[in-house]
Structure formats: C-alpha cells, structure tokens
Short mmCIF file of C-alpha atoms and ligand atoms in Angstrom, two decimals:
data_model
loop_
_atom_site.label_atom_id
_atom_site.label_comp_id
_atom_site.label_asym_id
_atom_site.label_seq_id
_atom_site.Cartn_x
_atom_site.Cartn_y
_atom_site.Cartn_z
CA MET I 1 -35.41 27.76 -15.40
CA LYS I 2 -32.60 26.80 -13.12
CA PRO I 3 -29.51 25.55 -14.94
CA LYS I 4 -28.84 21.90 -14.20
CA ARG I 5 -25.86 21.44 -11.95
CA GLU I 6 -23.23 19.30 -13.61
CA PRO I 7 -22.05 16.49 -11.39
CA SER I 8 -18.53 17.29 -10.32
CA LYS I 9 -15.74 15.43 -11.99
CA ARG I 10 -13.75 12.85 -10.11
CA ILE I 11 -10.10 12.24 -10.63
CA GLY I 12 -7.73 9.67 -9.21
CA ILE I 13 -4.24 10.52 -8.04
CA PHE I 14 -1.76 7.67 -7.81
CA GLY I 15 1.67 8.47 -6.47
CA GLY I 16 4.61 6.15 -6.23
CA THR I 17 8.23 5.59 -7.00
CA PHE I 18 7.22 3.23 -9.81
CA ASP I 19 10.65 1.65 -9.84
CA PRO I 20 9.50 0.13 -12.17
CA ILE I 21 5.79 0.59 -12.81
CA HIS I 22 4.13 -2.83 -13.01
CA MET I 23 0.87 -4.58 -13.86
CA GLY I 24 -0.24 -4.36 -10.22
CA HIS I 25 -0.22 -0.57 -10.41
CA LEU I 26 -2.09 -0.58 -13.70
CA ILE I 27 -4.73 -3.10 -12.64
CA VAL I 28 -5.34 -1.23 -9.38
CA ALA I 29 -5.66 2.12 -11.17
CA SER I 30 -8.04 0.66 -13.70
CA GLU I 31 -10.22 -1.08 -11.12
CA VAL I 32 -10.42 1.97 -8.88
CA ARG I 33 -11.22 4.18 -11.84
CA GLU I 34 -14.10 1.97 -12.86
CA ARG I 35 -15.43 1.49 -9.32
CA TYR I 36 -15.60 5.20 -8.51
CA SER I 37 -16.38 6.44 -12.03
CA LEU I 38 -13.24 8.50 -12.18
CA GLU I 39 -12.70 10.56 -15.27
CA LYS I 40 -9.04 9.68 -15.19
CA VAL I 41 -6.22 8.50 -12.99
CA ILE I 42 -3.13 10.66 -12.85
CA PHE I 43 0.07 8.80 -12.07
CA VAL I 44 2.54 10.92 -10.13
CA PRO I 45 6.04 9.50 -10.03
CA THR I 46 7.96 10.87 -7.07
CA ALA I 47 11.38 12.29 -7.64
CA ARG I 48 12.95 10.20 -4.91
CA PRO I 49 16.59 11.01 -5.18
CA PRO I 50 18.29 8.26 -7.12
CA HIS I 51 20.26 5.86 -4.99
CA LYS I 52 23.51 7.21 -6.14
CA ARG I 53 25.94 4.92 -7.86
CA CYS I 54 23.53 2.06 -7.30
CA ARG I 55 22.29 0.52 -10.50
CA LEU I 56 19.69 -1.51 -8.70
CA PHE I 57 17.40 1.49 -8.82
CA ALA I 58 16.41 3.59 -11.81
CA SER I 59 16.83 7.34 -12.18
CA PRO I 60 13.81 9.65 -11.86
CA GLN I 61 14.02 10.21 -15.62
CA ASP I 62 13.90 6.49 -16.39
CA ARG I 63 11.05 5.92 -13.93
CA LEU I 64 9.07 8.76 -15.47
CA LYS I 65 9.74 7.42 -18.97
CA MET I 66 8.52 3.94 -17.97
CA VAL I 67 5.33 5.34 -16.45
CA LYS I 68 4.69 7.27 -19.67
CA LEU I 69 5.22 4.13 -21.75
CA ALA I 70 2.95 2.11 -19.46
CA VAL I 71 -0.05 4.44 -19.52
CA LYS I 72 0.19 5.44 -23.17
CA SER I 73 -2.46 3.06 -24.45
CA ASN I 74 -5.11 4.01 -21.87
CA PRO I 75 -7.00 7.26 -22.59
CA HIS I 76 -8.12 7.37 -18.94
CA PHE I 77 -4.59 7.39 -17.60
CA ALA I 78 -2.31 10.42 -17.44
CA VAL I 79 1.10 11.23 -15.99
CA SER I 80 2.03 14.31 -14.04
CA GLU I 81 5.53 15.60 -13.63
CA VAL I 82 4.59 17.86 -10.72
CA GLU I 83 6.82 15.98 -8.29
CA GLN I 84 9.75 15.78 -10.67
CA LYS I 85 11.12 19.18 -9.93
CA LYS I 86 11.66 18.76 -6.25
CA GLU I 87 13.70 16.14 -4.44
CA PHE I 88 10.97 15.69 -1.88
CA SER I 89 7.32 16.44 -2.39
CA TYR I 90 4.54 16.34 0.11
CA THR I 91 1.37 14.61 -0.99
CA ALA I 92 -0.71 17.41 0.55
CA ASP I 93 1.03 19.96 -1.70
CA THR I 94 0.57 17.76 -4.73
CA LEU I 95 -3.15 17.48 -4.00
CA GLU I 96 -3.36 21.23 -3.55
CA TYR I 97 -1.76 21.60 -6.97
CA PHE I 98 -4.34 19.30 -8.58
CA LYS I 99 -7.12 21.17 -6.85
CA LYS I 100 -5.97 24.26 -8.69
CA THR I 101 -5.47 22.56 -12.04
CA HIS I 102 -8.80 20.68 -11.81
CA PRO I 103 -11.15 23.15 -10.14
CA GLY I 104 -14.23 21.55 -8.64
CA ALA I 105 -13.03 18.00 -9.19
CA LYS I 106 -13.38 15.45 -6.41
CA MET I 107 -10.04 13.85 -5.75
CA TYR I 108 -9.43 10.21 -4.93
CA LEU I 109 -5.95 9.42 -3.69
CA ILE I 110 -5.05 5.80 -4.35
CA ILE I 111 -2.73 4.04 -1.94
CA GLY I 112 -1.75 0.43 -1.39
CA ALA I 113 -2.27 -1.33 1.92
CA ASP I 114 1.35 -0.82 2.97
CA ASN I 115 0.77 2.93 2.98
CA ILE I 116 -2.33 2.93 5.16
CA VAL I 117 -0.55 2.92 8.46
CA GLU I 118 2.22 5.16 7.15
CA ILE I 119 -0.08 7.87 5.86
CA LYS I 120 -0.65 9.17 9.38
CA ASP I 121 3.05 9.94 9.57
CA TRP I 122 3.11 11.73 6.25
CA HIS I 123 3.31 15.49 6.25
CA GLN I 124 0.00 17.05 7.38
CA PRO I 125 -2.29 14.03 7.00
CA GLU I 126 -5.32 16.10 7.98
CA ARG I 127 -4.73 18.29 4.98
CA ILE I 128 -4.49 15.22 2.75
CA PHE I 129 -7.79 13.86 4.08
CA LYS I 130 -9.44 17.22 3.66
CA LEU I 131 -8.38 17.49 0.06
CA ALA I 132 -9.09 13.94 -1.07
CA LYS I 133 -10.83 10.69 -0.39
CA VAL I 134 -8.19 8.10 0.20
CA VAL I 135 -8.79 4.76 -1.47
CA ALA I 136 -6.92 1.98 0.27
CA VAL I 137 -6.21 -1.04 -1.91
CA ARG I 138 -5.39 -4.44 -0.50
CA ARG I 139 -2.04 -6.08 -1.08
CA PRO I 140 -1.00 -9.62 -0.29
CA ASN I 141 1.16 -9.86 2.84
CA TYR I 142 -0.18 -6.61 4.23
CA VAL I 143 -2.93 -6.88 6.80
CA LEU I 144 -5.27 -3.95 6.67
CA PRO I 145 -6.24 -2.39 9.95
CA PRO I 146 -9.89 -3.36 10.53
CA GLY I 147 -11.16 0.17 10.85
CA GLU I 148 -10.07 3.73 10.73
CA ASP I 149 -10.95 5.59 13.88
CA ARG I 150 -9.42 8.95 13.19
CA TYR I 151 -10.41 9.60 9.62
CA PRO I 152 -13.43 7.36 9.01
CA SER I 153 -15.11 9.30 6.27
CA HIS I 154 -11.96 9.85 4.28
CA LEU I 155 -10.64 6.34 3.98
CA ILE I 156 -12.33 3.97 1.61
CA PHE I 157 -11.31 0.34 1.71
CA PHE I 158 -11.35 -0.87 -1.84
CA PRO I 159 -12.82 -4.34 -2.13
CA GLY I 160 -10.96 -5.29 -5.31
CA PRO I 161 -8.60 -8.17 -5.98
CA GLU I 162 -5.22 -8.56 -4.33
CA ILE I 163 -2.40 -8.57 -6.81
CA ASP I 164 0.85 -10.06 -5.74
CA ILE I 165 3.30 -7.97 -7.73
CA SER I 166 5.84 -5.52 -6.36
CA SER I 167 8.65 -3.50 -7.87
CA THR I 168 11.00 -4.97 -5.29
CA GLU I 169 10.28 -8.47 -6.55
CA ILE I 170 10.71 -7.38 -10.16
CA ARG I 171 14.07 -5.74 -9.40
CA LYS I 172 15.20 -8.92 -7.66
CA ARG I 173 14.15 -11.05 -10.60
CA ILE I 174 15.99 -8.89 -13.08
CA LYS I 175 19.09 -8.86 -10.92
CA SER I 176 19.12 -12.62 -10.75
CA GLY I 177 18.40 -13.04 -14.44
CA LYS I 178 14.88 -14.41 -13.98
CA THR I 179 12.08 -13.67 -16.38
CA PHE I 180 9.86 -10.69 -15.59
CA GLN I 181 7.75 -10.93 -18.69
CA TYR I 182 4.03 -10.21 -18.03
CA LEU I 183 4.77 -8.45 -14.75
CA VAL I 184 5.27 -5.16 -16.55
CA PRO I 185 3.82 -3.90 -19.87
CA GLU I 186 5.77 -5.06 -22.90
CA ARG I 187 6.98 -1.56 -23.71
CA VAL I 188 8.35 -1.19 -20.20
CA ALA I 189 10.11 -4.56 -20.35
CA LYS I 190 11.74 -3.50 -23.61
CA TYR I 191 12.87 -0.20 -22.08
CA ILE I 192 14.37 -1.98 -19.07
CA VAL I 193 16.31 -4.39 -21.24
CA GLU I 194 17.49 -1.77 -23.73
CA ASN I 195 18.73 0.50 -20.97
CA GLY I 196 20.16 -2.22 -18.79
CA LEU I 197 18.11 -1.11 -15.77
CA TYR I 198 18.23 -3.04 -12.49
CA SER I 199 21.10 -5.25 -13.51
CA VAL I 200 24.30 -5.16 -11.51
CA THR I 201 26.78 -5.54 -14.35
P1 ATP Y 301 8.57 -1.19 -4.06
O1 ATP Y 301 8.55 -2.67 -3.88
O2 ATP Y 301 9.78 -0.63 -4.67
O3 ATP Y 301 8.14 -0.44 -2.80
P2 ATP Y 301 5.86 -1.10 -5.06
O4 ATP Y 301 5.47 -2.29 -5.87
O5 ATP Y 301 5.38 -1.03 -3.66
O6 ATP Y 301 7.44 -0.91 -5.16
P3 ATP Y 301 5.42 1.70 -5.32
O7 ATP Y 301 5.87 2.54 -6.45
O8 ATP Y 301 6.14 1.75 -4.04
O9 ATP Y 301 5.39 0.17 -5.86
O10 ATP Y 301 3.88 1.89 -5.06
C1 ATP Y 301 3.12 3.01 -5.39
C2 ATP Y 301 1.75 2.83 -4.78
O11 ATP Y 301 1.11 1.68 -5.35
C3 ATP Y 301 1.80 2.55 -3.27
O12 ATP Y 301 0.70 3.18 -2.65
C4 ATP Y 301 1.68 1.05 -3.19
O13 ATP Y 301 1.13 0.63 -1.97
C5 ATP Y 301 0.74 0.75 -4.35
N1 ATP Y 301 0.92 -0.59 -4.92
C6 ATP Y 301 2.03 -1.08 -5.52
N2 ATP Y 301 1.85 -2.35 -5.92
C7 ATP Y 301 0.57 -2.68 -5.56
C8 ATP Y 301 -0.21 -3.90 -5.68
N3 ATP Y 301 0.29 -4.99 -6.25
N4 ATP Y 301 -1.46 -3.87 -5.19
C9 ATP Y 301 -1.95 -2.74 -4.59
N5 ATP Y 301 -1.27 -1.60 -4.45
C10 ATP Y 301 -0.02 -1.55 -4.93
MG1 MG Y 302 6.25 0.37 -2.31
#
C-alpha cells in the first residue's frame, strides 16, 4: 500500500520594522493565517539601524521585545530573530533561510499594500516570488494596482478588511501625548510607557 502523502505545511512570514507592532499587524496576520490555513505566522522584525540619537524611533532590541510581547498569547504566532544579526537583510535570503528550517513547507510572505509596488525594487524579486506566495493586504490610503502582470501566480490579493492603523500614527500620538490605548496590545503599551519610547523628552 502506498503511504499517504501528507499535505505540505504552510507557514506565513511577516517582516516589518514593527516600530511599534500594532493591532493592524496582528489582525492581518491572524486573518491571513486563517484564510490560507497556515500552521503559523512568523514575525520577522528587521534590524533597521536605529535612527541614531533620535528617540522618536525604538532600538532593534526594543522592537524585538515588543513583537515578542505582542505575539506571546497566540500559539500560532512566532518571532524570528534571523534579521537581527545583520544591519540589512534581504527578504530573499530570509525566505531561503526559512526554506531550510522548514523543509517542504509552502511559504506565504505577507505584505501590506504599500509594499506591493516597492517589492519589485527589492533585492532579487524573482527569487522572492519563486520561494513564496506573496499575500498582499489592503491598507487604507493605498490604492492597490488592479492587476499584476509580471508575477501573476505569485501575488495573492487578500480580500480581508482594511485596518487604518500605522506605526507612524502611533508614534505621532505618543509624541503629542495622545492616547494610543487599543492600538497596540496592552503589554506593548505598558512596555512603551515604562521605557519612555517615542517620546521626545
Ligand atoms: P510605519 O508607519 O513605521 O511604516 P507600519 O504601520 O507601516 O509602520 P511596518 O512595520 O512598516 O508597519 O509594516 C510591516 C508590514 O505590515 C508591511 O508590509 C506593511 O505594509 C504591513 N502593515 C502594517 N500595518 C498594516 C495595516 N494596518 N494593514 C495592512 N498591512 C499593514
Ligand atoms: Mg510601513
């Protein structure tokens, strides 16, 4: 008797600066996970060099810590530090890494609408599209291109809800002393306050 072939696992990869991680990121990851039956979504904070001497941005360590705090309660979410070691990481290399650590898994790279046009200018986009399906998620104020002529089978337009939250807006709110409660998980809000992140004092 032929052994039954196990359906291959699917994993989501979600990169970002997460400065800070917010509910938009978490809702998107959760919706995409459910829609494509992903085993898990791996959040990959980039090690964008900190904007030196500028307290309006958080350090890579603080960003990583906040991502860890944010995903802690969800067994389907994980965090990878693969991009922490290098100042700049190419998405293609990161995907290659996950291909090795998750042999046989189908990869779904999650990106927001603002990245759709940019992705073609990323390092070796063909390699990215070869390694993963790219799930493009809508964002308010970003008009999605109607179709994808060059990489049609690799770009999936996710039909989920648009969530009007951005890290930029959260940083602005904190700087101006406005409330940011409910825009980030409670644990993250606490971390931001306790460490005085994003304030200019
Ligand atoms: P910033 O305003 O600092 O650029 P951001 O909110 O865009 O922050 P990033 O860390 O830059 O967050 O985003 C990581 C990934 O998540 C990107 O692909 C981005 O497009 C996507 N993303 C962020 N917020 C949303 C949202 N509200 N809806 C859909 N995608 C989002
Ligand atoms: Mg962004």
